[in-house]
Coordinates of C-alpha atoms and ligand atoms in Angstrom, one line a residue:
Chain X
M18 CA 81.1 198.5 3.9
S19 CA 82.9 201.9 3.2
A20 CA 80.7 204.9 3.5
P21 CA 79.9 206.8 0.3
T22 CA 82.3 209.6 -0.5
L23 CA 79.7 212.2 0.1
D24 CA 79.9 211.6 3.8
R25 CA 83.5 212.9 3.9
P26 CA 84.1 216.3 5.7
A27 CA 83.5 219.2 3.4
A28 CA 87.2 220.2 3.4
E29 CA 88.3 217.0 1.8
R30 CA 85.6 217.2 -0.8
P31 CA 86.7 218.2 -4.3
D32 CA 84.5 220.8 -5.9
E33 CA 80.9 219.5 -6.0
A34 CA 80.2 221.0 -9.4
A35 CA 83.2 219.2 -10.9
L36 CA 82.0 215.9 -9.4
Q37 CA 78.5 216.4 -10.8
R38 CA 80.0 217.0 -14.2
Q39 CA 82.0 213.8 -14.0
F40 CA 78.9 211.9 -12.9
D41 CA 76.8 213.3 -15.7
A42 CA 79.6 212.4 -18.2
T43 CA 79.7 208.8 -16.9
I44 CA 75.9 208.5 -17.3
A45 CA 76.0 210.1 -20.7
A46 CA 78.7 207.7 -21.9
D47 CA 76.5 204.8 -20.6
R48 CA 79.3 203.7 -18.3
R49 CA 78.7 202.3 -14.7
I50 CA 78.7 204.2 -11.5
E51 CA 80.5 202.2 -8.8
P52 CA 80.1 202.3 -5.0
R53 CA 83.1 204.5 -4.4
D54 CA 82.2 207.0 -7.1
W55 CA 80.6 210.3 -6.1
M56 CA 76.9 210.4 -6.8
P57 CA 74.1 212.9 -6.3
E58 CA 72.1 212.3 -3.1
G59 CA 68.8 212.0 -5.0
Y60 CA 70.4 209.3 -7.2
R61 CA 71.6 207.3 -4.2
R62 CA 68.2 207.6 -2.4
T63 CA 66.2 206.6 -5.5
L64 CA 68.4 203.6 -6.0
V65 CA 68.2 202.5 -2.4
R66 CA 64.5 202.7 -2.5
Q67 CA 64.2 200.9 -5.8
I68 CA 66.7 198.1 -4.9
A69 CA 65.1 197.7 -1.4
Q70 CA 61.7 197.4 -2.9
H71 CA 63.0 194.9 -5.3
A72 CA 64.7 192.9 -2.6
H73 CA 61.5 192.9 -0.4
S74 CA 59.6 191.6 -3.5
E75 CA 61.9 188.7 -3.8
I76 CA 61.5 187.8 -0.2
I77 CA 57.8 188.3 0.1
G78 CA 57.5 186.5 -3.3
M79 CA 58.7 183.3 -1.6
Q80 CA 55.4 183.1 0.2
P81 CA 52.6 182.6 -2.3
E82 CA 54.3 179.6 -3.9
G83 CA 56.0 178.6 -0.7
D84 CA 52.5 177.8 0.6
W85 CA 52.6 174.8 -1.8
L86 CA 56.0 173.4 -0.8
L87 CA 54.7 170.9 1.7
A88 CA 51.8 169.8 -0.6
A89 CA 53.4 169.8 -4.1
P90 CA 51.8 166.8 -5.9
S91 CA 54.9 165.0 -7.1
M92 CA 58.5 164.6 -6.0
R93 CA 59.8 166.2 -9.1
R94 CA 57.5 169.3 -8.7
K95 CA 58.4 169.5 -5.0
A96 CA 62.1 169.6 -5.9
I97 CA 61.6 172.2 -8.6
L98 CA 59.5 174.4 -6.4
L99 CA 61.9 174.2 -3.4
A100 CA 64.8 175.1 -5.7
K101 CA 62.8 178.0 -7.0
V102 CA 61.9 179.4 -3.6
Q103 CA 65.5 179.0 -2.6
D104 CA 66.6 181.0 -5.7
E105 CA 64.2 183.8 -4.6
A106 CA 65.9 183.9 -1.2
G107 CA 69.2 184.2 -3.0
H108 CA 67.9 187.0 -5.2
G109 CA 66.8 188.9 -2.0
L110 CA 70.3 188.4 -0.6
Y111 CA 72.1 189.8 -3.7
L112 CA 69.8 192.7 -3.8
Y113 CA 70.2 193.6 -0.1
S114 CA 73.9 193.4 -0.7
A115 CA 73.7 195.8 -3.6
A116 CA 71.7 198.2 -1.4
E117 CA 74.4 197.9 1.3
T118 CA 77.0 199.2 -1.2
L119 CA 75.0 202.4 -1.1
G120 CA 75.2 202.6 2.7
A121 CA 71.9 201.0 3.6
D122 CA 71.6 198.3 6.3
R123 CA 69.7 195.0 5.7
A124 CA 68.2 194.8 9.2
D125 CA 67.0 198.4 8.9
L126 CA 65.5 197.7 5.4
T127 CA 63.8 194.6 6.9
D128 CA 62.3 196.7 9.7
K129 CA 61.0 199.2 7.1
L130 CA 59.3 196.4 5.2
I131 CA 57.7 195.0 8.3
E132 CA 56.5 198.5 9.4
R133 CA 55.2 199.0 5.9
R134 CA 57.4 202.0 5.4
Q135 CA 58.7 200.5 2.2
K136 CA 56.8 198.7 -0.5
Y137 CA 57.1 195.4 -2.4
S138 CA 55.5 194.3 -5.6
S139 CA 51.7 194.1 -5.2
I140 CA 51.4 191.0 -7.2
F141 CA 52.4 188.9 -4.1
N142 CA 49.3 190.0 -2.2
Y143 CA 47.2 187.6 -4.2
P144 CA 46.4 184.1 -2.9
T145 CA 47.4 180.8 -4.4
P146 CA 44.4 178.5 -4.0
T147 CA 45.4 175.8 -6.5
Y148 CA 48.6 174.2 -7.8
A149 CA 48.0 175.8 -11.2
D150 CA 48.8 179.1 -9.4
V151 CA 52.4 177.8 -9.1
G152 CA 52.6 177.3 -12.8
V153 CA 50.9 180.6 -13.7
I154 CA 53.2 182.6 -11.3
G155 CA 56.2 181.1 -13.0
W156 CA 54.9 181.8 -16.4
L157 CA 53.3 185.2 -16.0
V158 CA 54.8 186.7 -12.9
D159 CA 58.4 185.6 -13.5
G160 CA 57.8 186.4 -17.1
A161 CA 56.7 189.9 -16.3
A162 CA 59.6 190.2 -13.9
I163 CA 62.0 189.3 -16.7
C164 CA 60.6 192.0 -19.0
N165 CA 61.1 194.5 -16.2
Q166 CA 64.5 193.3 -15.2
V167 CA 66.4 192.5 -18.4
P168 CA 66.8 196.2 -19.1
L169 CA 68.1 196.6 -15.5
C170 CA 71.1 194.5 -16.4
R171 CA 72.2 197.8 -18.0
S172 CA 71.4 199.9 -15.0
S173 CA 73.9 202.8 -14.5
Y174 CA 74.6 201.5 -11.0
G175 CA 77.2 198.7 -11.4
P176 CA 76.4 196.4 -8.4
Y177 CA 72.7 196.5 -9.3
A178 CA 73.3 195.8 -12.9
R179 CA 75.6 192.8 -12.1
A180 CA 73.1 191.4 -9.6
M181 CA 70.3 191.6 -12.2
I182 CA 72.3 189.6 -14.8
R183 CA 72.4 186.7 -12.4
V184 CA 68.8 187.1 -11.2
C185 CA 67.5 187.3 -14.8
K186 CA 69.1 184.0 -15.8
E187 CA 67.3 182.3 -12.9
E188 CA 64.0 184.0 -13.5
S189 CA 64.0 182.8 -17.1
F190 CA 64.5 179.3 -15.7
H191 CA 61.5 179.8 -13.4
Q192 CA 59.4 181.0 -16.2
R193 CA 60.1 177.9 -18.3
Q194 CA 59.5 175.6 -15.4
G195 CA 56.1 177.3 -14.7
Y196 CA 55.1 177.0 -18.3
E197 CA 56.2 173.4 -18.5
L198 CA 54.0 172.6 -15.4
L199 CA 51.0 174.3 -17.1
M200 CA 51.7 172.3 -20.3
T201 CA 51.7 169.1 -18.3
M202 CA 48.5 170.0 -16.5
M203 CA 46.8 170.9 -19.8
R204 CA 47.6 167.4 -21.1
G205 CA 46.2 165.9 -17.9
T206 CA 42.6 165.6 -16.6
D207 CA 39.7 168.0 -17.2
A208 CA 40.0 169.1 -13.6
Q209 CA 43.6 170.1 -14.2
R210 CA 42.8 172.0 -17.4
A211 CA 40.0 173.9 -15.5
M212 CA 42.5 174.7 -12.8
V213 CA 44.9 176.2 -15.3
Q214 CA 42.3 178.4 -17.0
D215 CA 41.0 179.6 -13.6
A216 CA 44.5 180.6 -12.5
V217 CA 45.1 182.4 -15.8
D218 CA 41.9 184.3 -15.3
R219 CA 42.9 185.4 -11.9
W220 CA 46.6 186.3 -12.6
W221 CA 46.4 187.9 -16.1
W222 CA 45.4 191.5 -15.1
P223 CA 47.5 191.6 -11.9
S224 CA 50.5 190.6 -13.9
L225 CA 49.9 193.5 -16.4
M226 CA 49.8 195.8 -13.4
M227 CA 53.3 194.6 -12.4
F228 CA 54.7 197.2 -14.9
G229 CA 53.4 200.0 -12.8
P230 CA 51.1 202.9 -13.7
P231 CA 50.7 204.2 -17.2
D232 CA 53.4 206.6 -18.4
D233 CA 51.3 209.7 -18.1
D234 CA 50.7 208.8 -14.4
S235 CA 54.2 207.9 -13.4
P236 CA 55.8 210.9 -11.8
N237 CA 59.3 209.6 -11.0
S238 CA 59.9 207.9 -14.3
A239 CA 61.5 210.7 -16.2
Q240 CA 64.2 211.4 -13.7
S241 CA 65.0 207.6 -13.4
M242 CA 65.3 207.4 -17.1
A243 CA 67.7 210.3 -17.2
W244 CA 69.8 208.7 -14.5
G245 CA 69.9 205.4 -16.4
I246 CA 68.2 203.6 -13.5
K247 CA 65.3 202.9 -15.7
R248 CA 65.7 202.1 -19.4
H249 CA 62.2 201.8 -20.8
S250 CA 58.8 203.3 -19.9
N251 CA 56.2 201.2 -18.0
D252 CA 53.9 201.1 -21.0
E253 CA 56.6 200.0 -23.4
L254 CA 57.6 197.1 -21.1
R255 CA 54.0 196.1 -20.6
Q256 CA 53.5 196.0 -24.4
R257 CA 56.6 193.8 -24.7
F258 CA 55.2 191.4 -22.1
V259 CA 51.8 191.2 -23.9
D260 CA 53.5 190.6 -27.3
M261 CA 55.6 187.8 -25.8
T262 CA 52.8 186.1 -23.8
V263 CA 49.9 186.0 -26.3
P264 CA 51.5 183.4 -28.6
Q265 CA 52.6 181.3 -25.5
A266 CA 48.9 181.3 -24.3
A267 CA 47.8 180.0 -27.7
V268 CA 50.4 177.1 -27.6
L269 CA 49.2 176.3 -24.1
G270 CA 45.6 176.3 -25.1
V271 CA 44.3 178.8 -22.6
T272 CA 42.2 181.9 -23.1
L273 CA 43.4 185.3 -21.8
P274 CA 40.5 187.1 -20.1
D275 CA 40.4 190.1 -22.3
Q276 CA 37.8 190.5 -25.1
E277 CA 39.8 193.4 -26.7
L278 CA 43.0 191.5 -27.0
A279 CA 43.8 191.4 -30.8
P280 CA 46.7 191.9 -33.1
D281 CA 47.1 195.4 -34.5
P282 CA 48.0 194.9 -38.2
E283 CA 49.5 198.4 -38.3
T284 CA 52.1 198.0 -35.5
G285 CA 52.4 194.2 -35.5
R286 CA 51.8 194.3 -31.8
Y287 CA 48.8 193.3 -29.6
R288 CA 46.1 195.8 -28.6
F289 CA 44.6 195.0 -25.1
G290 CA 41.8 196.3 -22.9
A291 CA 41.9 199.0 -20.3
I292 CA 43.4 198.1 -16.9
D293 CA 41.4 198.6 -13.7
W294 CA 43.9 200.8 -11.8
S295 CA 41.6 201.3 -8.9
E296 CA 42.2 197.7 -8.0
F297 CA 45.9 198.2 -8.3
K298 CA 45.8 201.2 -6.0
Q299 CA 43.7 199.3 -3.4
V300 CA 46.2 196.5 -3.3
L301 CA 49.2 198.8 -3.2
A302 CA 47.6 200.7 -0.4
G303 CA 47.6 197.5 1.7
H304 CA 44.1 196.3 1.0
G305 CA 44.8 193.3 -1.2
P306 CA 43.7 189.8 -0.1
C307 CA 47.0 188.8 1.5
N308 CA 48.9 192.0 2.5
D309 CA 48.5 191.4 6.2
E310 CA 49.4 187.7 6.1
R311 CA 52.6 188.4 4.0
I312 CA 53.9 191.0 6.4
A313 CA 52.9 189.0 9.5
R314 CA 55.0 186.1 8.3
R315 CA 58.1 188.3 7.9
R316 CA 57.4 189.8 11.3
A317 CA 57.1 186.4 12.9
A318 CA 60.4 185.2 11.2
R319 CA 62.2 188.2 12.7
D320 CA 60.6 188.3 16.2
D321 CA 60.2 184.6 17.0
N322 CA 63.8 184.0 16.0
A323 CA 65.3 187.1 17.6
W324 CA 66.9 184.9 20.3
V325 CA 68.7 183.0 17.6
T326 CA 70.2 186.1 16.0
E327 CA 71.2 187.4 19.4
A328 CA 72.9 184.1 20.2
A329 CA 74.8 184.2 17.0
T330 CA 76.0 187.7 17.7
A331 CA 77.0 186.8 21.3
Y332 CA 78.8 183.7 20.2
A333 CA 80.8 185.6 17.5
R334 CA 81.7 188.2 20.1
K335 CA 83.0 185.6 22.6
H336 CA 85.0 183.7 20.0
E337 CA 86.5 186.5 17.9
S338 CA 90.2 186.5 18.2
Chain H
M20 CA 72.9 197.0 -25.6
G21 CA 74.1 193.6 -26.7
H22 CA 73.3 191.9 -23.4
E23 CA 69.7 192.8 -23.3
E24 CA 69.2 191.6 -26.9
T25 CA 70.8 188.3 -26.2
V26 CA 68.7 187.6 -23.1
Y27 CA 65.6 188.3 -25.1
E28 CA 66.8 186.1 -27.8
A29 CA 67.4 183.3 -25.4
L30 CA 63.9 183.7 -24.0
D31 CA 62.5 183.8 -27.5
S32 CA 64.1 180.6 -28.6
A33 CA 62.8 179.1 -25.4
H34 CA 59.2 179.7 -26.4
G35 CA 59.4 178.4 -29.9
G36 CA 58.6 174.8 -30.5
E37 CA 55.9 173.0 -28.5
G38 CA 56.9 174.2 -25.1
Q39 CA 59.4 171.3 -24.9
W40 CA 62.4 172.6 -23.0
A41 CA 65.4 170.7 -21.9
F42 CA 66.3 171.8 -18.4
G43 CA 69.2 169.6 -17.6
T44 CA 68.7 170.4 -14.0
G45 CA 68.7 166.9 -12.6
F46 CA 65.0 167.2 -11.6
D47 CA 63.9 164.4 -13.9
E48 CA 63.5 160.6 -13.3
P49 CA 65.9 159.8 -10.5
L50 CA 67.3 156.5 -11.8
A51 CA 67.0 157.1 -15.5
G52 CA 69.7 155.2 -17.4
V53 CA 70.9 153.3 -14.3
D54 CA 71.2 149.5 -14.4
T55 CA 68.9 148.4 -11.7
T56 CA 69.6 144.6 -11.9
V57 CA 69.7 143.1 -8.4
P58 CA 72.9 141.1 -7.8
D59 CA 72.7 137.4 -7.0
G60 CA 72.0 136.4 -3.4
I61 CA 70.0 139.5 -2.5
D62 CA 66.3 139.3 -1.7
P63 CA 64.6 142.0 -3.7
A64 CA 61.8 142.4 -1.2
D65 CA 64.3 142.9 1.6
L66 CA 66.3 145.4 -0.5
G67 CA 63.2 147.3 -1.4
A68 CA 62.0 147.4 2.3
Y69 CA 65.5 148.7 3.3
C70 CA 65.4 151.4 0.7
L71 CA 62.0 152.5 2.0
M72 CA 63.5 152.9 5.5
L73 CA 66.3 155.1 4.3
G74 CA 64.1 156.9 1.7
D75 CA 61.3 157.6 4.2
D76 CA 63.8 159.1 6.7
A77 CA 65.0 161.5 4.1
L78 CA 61.5 162.4 2.8
V79 CA 60.0 163.0 6.2
L80 CA 63.0 165.1 7.4
A81 CA 63.0 167.1 4.2
Q82 CA 59.3 167.9 4.8
R83 CA 60.1 168.9 8.4
L84 CA 62.9 171.2 7.3
T85 CA 60.8 172.7 4.6
Q86 CA 58.4 173.9 7.3
W87 CA 61.2 176.5 8.1
V88 CA 61.2 178.0 4.6
T89 CA 59.8 181.6 4.9
A90 CA 60.1 181.3 8.7
A91 CA 63.9 180.9 9.3
P92 CA 66.0 183.3 11.4
E93 CA 68.0 184.9 8.6
L94 CA 67.9 184.9 4.8
E95 CA 71.2 182.9 4.8
E96 CA 69.4 180.3 6.9
E97 CA 66.4 180.2 4.5
V98 CA 68.9 179.3 1.8
A99 CA 70.8 176.7 3.9
V100 CA 67.7 175.0 5.2
A101 CA 66.2 174.8 1.7
N102 CA 69.5 173.4 0.5
I103 CA 69.6 170.6 3.0
A104 CA 65.9 169.8 2.4
L105 CA 66.7 169.6 -1.3
D106 CA 69.6 167.2 -0.7
L107 CA 67.4 165.0 1.4
L108 CA 64.6 165.1 -1.2
G109 CA 67.1 164.0 -3.8
Q110 CA 68.2 161.1 -1.6
A111 CA 64.6 160.2 -1.0
R112 CA 63.8 160.2 -4.7
L113 CA 66.7 157.9 -5.5
L114 CA 65.9 155.5 -2.7
L115 CA 62.2 155.3 -3.4
A116 CA 62.9 154.8 -7.1
R117 CA 65.3 152.0 -6.1
A118 CA 62.6 150.4 -4.0
G119 CA 60.2 150.7 -6.9
S120 CA 62.7 149.2 -9.3
V121 CA 62.7 145.9 -7.3
G122 CA 58.9 145.8 -7.2
V123 CA 58.2 147.3 -3.8
L124 CA 55.4 149.7 -4.5
G125 CA 53.1 149.7 -1.5
R126 CA 49.7 148.0 -1.2
S127 CA 47.7 151.0 -2.6
R128 CA 49.8 151.4 -5.8
D129 CA 46.7 150.8 -8.0
T130 CA 44.7 153.7 -6.6
A131 CA 47.0 156.1 -8.6
T132 CA 47.2 156.2 -12.4
A133 CA 49.8 153.8 -13.8
S134 CA 51.6 156.7 -15.5
I135 CA 53.1 158.3 -12.4
P136 CA 56.7 157.3 -11.5
D137 CA 57.4 154.8 -8.7
E138 CA 58.8 157.5 -6.4
D139 CA 55.4 159.2 -6.5
A140 CA 53.4 156.0 -6.0
L141 CA 55.5 155.4 -2.9
A142 CA 55.6 158.9 -1.5
Y143 CA 52.0 159.9 -2.1
F144 CA 49.9 156.7 -2.1
R145 CA 51.2 154.8 1.0
D146 CA 49.4 155.1 4.3
A147 CA 51.3 156.0 7.5
D148 CA 51.6 152.3 8.6
E149 CA 53.5 151.6 5.4
F150 CA 56.1 154.3 6.1
R151 CA 59.4 153.0 7.6
C152 CA 60.9 156.3 9.0
T153 CA 62.2 156.5 12.6
G154 CA 60.6 158.6 15.3
L155 CA 63.7 160.8 15.3
V156 CA 62.7 162.4 11.9
A157 CA 59.0 162.2 12.3
A158 CA 58.9 164.3 15.5
P159 CA 57.7 167.9 15.1
N160 CA 60.4 170.6 14.8
G161 CA 60.0 172.5 18.0
D162 CA 61.9 175.8 18.0
F163 CA 65.0 176.5 15.9
G164 CA 67.3 175.1 18.6
Q165 CA 65.5 171.8 18.8
T166 CA 65.3 171.7 15.0
M167 CA 69.1 172.0 14.8
V168 CA 69.7 169.4 17.6
R169 CA 67.5 167.0 15.7
L170 CA 69.2 167.7 12.4
L171 CA 72.5 167.1 14.1
A172 CA 71.4 163.8 15.5
A173 CA 69.7 162.7 12.3
A174 CA 72.6 163.7 10.0
T175 CA 75.1 162.0 12.3
T176 CA 73.3 158.7 12.4
R177 CA 72.5 158.8 8.7
L178 CA 76.1 159.7 7.8
A179 CA 77.4 156.8 9.8
V180 CA 75.1 154.4 7.9
F181 CA 75.8 155.9 4.5
A182 CA 79.6 155.8 5.0
R183 CA 79.3 152.0 5.5
L184 CA 76.8 151.6 2.6
R185 CA 79.4 152.8 0.1
D186 CA 80.6 149.2 0.2
S187 CA 77.2 147.7 -0.2
R188 CA 76.8 144.7 -2.5
D189 CA 73.9 146.5 -4.2
P190 CA 75.8 148.9 -6.6
V191 CA 72.8 151.2 -6.8
L192 CA 72.6 151.6 -3.0
A193 CA 76.4 152.0 -2.9
A194 CA 76.3 154.8 -5.5
I195 CA 73.4 156.6 -3.7
A196 CA 75.4 156.4 -0.4
A197 CA 78.6 157.7 -2.0
K198 CA 76.8 160.8 -3.3
G199 CA 75.0 161.2 0.0
V200 CA 78.1 161.1 2.3
A201 CA 79.3 164.6 1.1
E202 CA 75.8 166.0 1.5
L203 CA 75.3 164.6 5.0
T204 CA 78.7 165.8 6.2
Y205 CA 77.6 169.3 5.3
H206 CA 74.2 168.9 7.0
R207 CA 75.9 167.6 10.2
D208 CA 78.5 170.4 10.2
H209 CA 75.8 173.0 9.6
A210 CA 73.7 171.8 12.5
A211 CA 76.8 171.4 14.7
R212 CA 77.7 175.1 14.1
W213 CA 74.3 176.2 15.2
V214 CA 74.3 173.9 18.3
L215 CA 77.7 175.5 19.2
R216 CA 76.4 179.1 18.7
L217 CA 73.2 178.4 20.6
G218 CA 74.7 176.4 23.4
D219 CA 77.4 178.9 23.9
G220 CA 75.5 182.0 22.9
T221 CA 73.1 183.8 25.4
P222 CA 71.6 182.3 28.6
E223 CA 68.3 182.0 26.7
S224 CA 69.7 180.3 23.7
H225 CA 71.6 177.9 26.1
R226 CA 68.4 177.1 27.9
R227 CA 66.6 176.5 24.6
A228 CA 69.3 174.4 23.1
Q229 CA 69.5 172.2 26.3
A230 CA 65.7 171.8 26.2
G231 CA 66.1 170.8 22.5
A232 CA 68.7 168.2 23.3
D233 CA 66.6 166.8 26.2
A234 CA 63.6 166.5 23.8
V235 CA 65.6 164.8 21.0
W236 CA 67.7 162.3 23.0
P237 CA 64.9 159.9 23.8
L238 CA 64.1 159.7 20.1
L239 CA 67.5 157.9 19.7
A240 CA 66.2 154.8 21.7
D241 CA 65.7 152.7 18.6
A242 CA 68.5 154.2 16.5
F243 CA 70.9 151.3 17.1
T244 CA 68.6 148.3 16.9
A245 CA 68.3 146.4 13.6
T246 CA 65.0 145.1 12.2
D247 CA 64.9 141.5 10.8
V248 CA 65.2 142.9 7.3
E249 CA 68.3 144.8 8.2
Q250 CA 69.9 141.8 9.9
R251 CA 69.3 139.6 6.9
L252 CA 70.7 142.3 4.6
V253 CA 73.8 142.8 6.9
G254 CA 74.4 139.1 6.4
A255 CA 74.1 139.5 2.6
G256 CA 76.6 142.4 2.6
V257 CA 73.9 144.9 1.5
A258 CA 73.0 146.9 4.6
A259 CA 74.9 148.6 7.5
D260 CA 74.3 147.3 11.0
P261 CA 73.0 150.2 13.0
A262 CA 74.5 148.7 16.2
G263 CA 77.9 149.1 14.5
T264 CA 77.4 152.9 14.3
R265 CA 76.8 153.5 18.0
E266 CA 80.3 154.3 19.0
E267 CA 80.8 156.8 16.2
V268 CA 77.4 158.5 16.7
V269 CA 77.7 158.8 20.5
G270 CA 81.3 160.1 20.1
V271 CA 80.3 162.9 17.6
L272 CA 77.2 164.0 19.5
T273 CA 79.0 164.0 22.9
Q274 CA 81.8 166.1 21.4
V275 CA 79.5 168.7 19.9
L276 CA 77.4 169.0 23.0
D277 CA 80.5 169.3 25.2
R278 CA 82.0 172.0 23.1
A279 CA 78.6 173.8 23.1
T280 CA 78.7 173.8 26.9
L281 CA 75.5 171.7 26.9
R282 CA 74.9 168.7 29.3
V283 CA 74.7 165.4 27.4
P284 CA 71.3 163.9 28.3
A285 CA 71.2 160.4 29.6
W286 CA 71.3 157.9 26.7
P287 CA 68.0 156.0 26.4
A288 CA 68.0 152.3 26.8
D289 CA 68.0 150.4 23.5
A290 CA 64.4 149.8 22.4
P291 CA 63.0 147.5 19.8
P292 CA 62.3 149.1 16.4
R293 CA 59.1 151.0 16.1
G294 CA 59.0 153.4 13.1
R295 CA 61.0 150.9 11.0
L296 CA 58.1 148.5 11.5
G297 CA 55.4 151.1 10.6
L298 CA 54.5 152.0 14.2
H299 CA 54.2 155.8 14.4
G300 CA 52.6 158.6 16.4
A301 CA 49.8 160.8 15.2
E302 CA 52.3 163.5 14.1
L303 CA 53.3 161.4 11.0
A304 CA 49.7 161.1 9.9
V305 CA 49.4 164.9 10.1
L306 CA 52.6 165.3 8.1
L307 CA 51.5 162.8 5.5
A308 CA 48.0 164.3 5.1
E309 CA 49.6 167.6 4.1
L310 CA 52.2 165.9 1.8
Q311 CA 49.8 163.6 0.1
G312 CA 46.5 165.5 0.1
L313 CA 46.6 167.1 -3.4
A314 CA 48.0 164.1 -5.2
R315 CA 45.3 161.8 -3.7
E316 CA 42.6 164.2 -4.5
H317 CA 43.5 163.8 -8.2
P318 CA 44.6 160.1 -8.5
A319 CA 44.2 160.2 -12.3
A320 CA 46.4 163.3 -12.8
T321 CA 50.0 163.6 -13.8
W322 CA 52.0 166.6 -12.8
Ligands
FE2_421 FE1 63.5 186.3 -8.2
FE2_422 FE1 61.7 183.9 -9.9

């Protein structure tokens, strides 16, 4: 991977102000910034942080559903779930590659995840006690991820935007598969219907929190919007998700756990109740039900297999010619 | 601008209707639309029993490999291991469906609701003594080195059988084998690449890979002995004789271990079939308890 141009010795560097003007013009024209283009250090850092967090979320996100891989209750469901979890590993790979085009290193980012110096989406710190959780994660969590990520297909950073196009296609597949599982369970036994409603009750509010804090409490958003890294505000994306999901819940025959949820005749959108942000902050701060378990699994995968990675490196060195 | 709008539109059209989406992903009924008539001169009970042997090997090995998902050495390996498990799961689904199509459904079929497919009745509602997998696939994974040695041995023996089954007189089995050969070749080569890297990597990886080979080799004791069912089906032109694969399997495994600078363990003396007759160690019961628990808890459910 070639180092970003800003690492060049000062003498070779064209006038920084001119570069900044060129960068601003590219952003203003809604064109893409590519790895070899000059970019402000803050832009690069913000992107690395955002892409790494996103990559970590894909990888940690394999675990809650992955816990059902061995016990999926039909051969078809097992195949669908295994393919989905494999997709998530693939998403992590594309995203780490996108971060590497900005000079980051995958092993280093993984270390930062394990040492809790970088975050991942809090949603994956909730447990999955029943198989309905697999369906609800597909429907709501992949659904919320789509609302967040579709605008990122137009991110100003080219490699990120291109990775997101591919990721979004697969996420929408996951969402449909999750919904189809729930639909099948709702047509099944009473016990299955109860499982679905219970899972919806547990996941609804955490999935609304996936869009991040409200706009008036989201300090970095304005700069990210100006840079074209972010396209819509947290509250706008959250509203889109609610509007998209409420009719789906009705078709499914489940109740969303919010007394205040109702159509607003003036805006044509849905009004919903207040979110408990103290819970969000608790989970984000590492005190969710499964934070320790999620990180411990990544740590074990790295440490228990370190001898394998070392062997692969040693073999490659011996046999390079 | 345009792109975002079209993605939303695609999602929108997806949640119209009654939640009925066509996936076209190949996840549905394994033998849908396939002519499952049994050719003359083939005993359906034998054919079904043979499909269980091959199907159970694939299902149980898929389950073992899936244990590595979220625990593998590198992300690339997460993807590869999941891929191999998915291939094997696909083979298992076809083979169990074939067994079901000739009326082999296991003695506990009636404990599950009639609406579940044959593949699920067989995978989820048979007890351990009705499973026909070998000890080679049922054994626990061990470390990553042992897992790769076992995968190498299992893929090599299965590939040798599948290559011959492409000429089976049962056209369904022949088609399953033809599809499986390409998959198994990839599995074998993937495992062989790891055995090379580990055997010829660091002193520690060499030691571990050797220990893996030493643990796996005894599991090959019944790999070349045919059951009565297999013998009859060999005579009918349906099955492959495992004895006929010995030279090829020994040749491949020896070559890989040699190149990996590993000592080839002593070949075990041929033993009579065990797993193929339903004789298993406790490790299979543990694996099946996890595989089947939820489905059995809700026998009236469809998923
Ligand atoms: Fe994903
Ligand atoms: Fe997904």
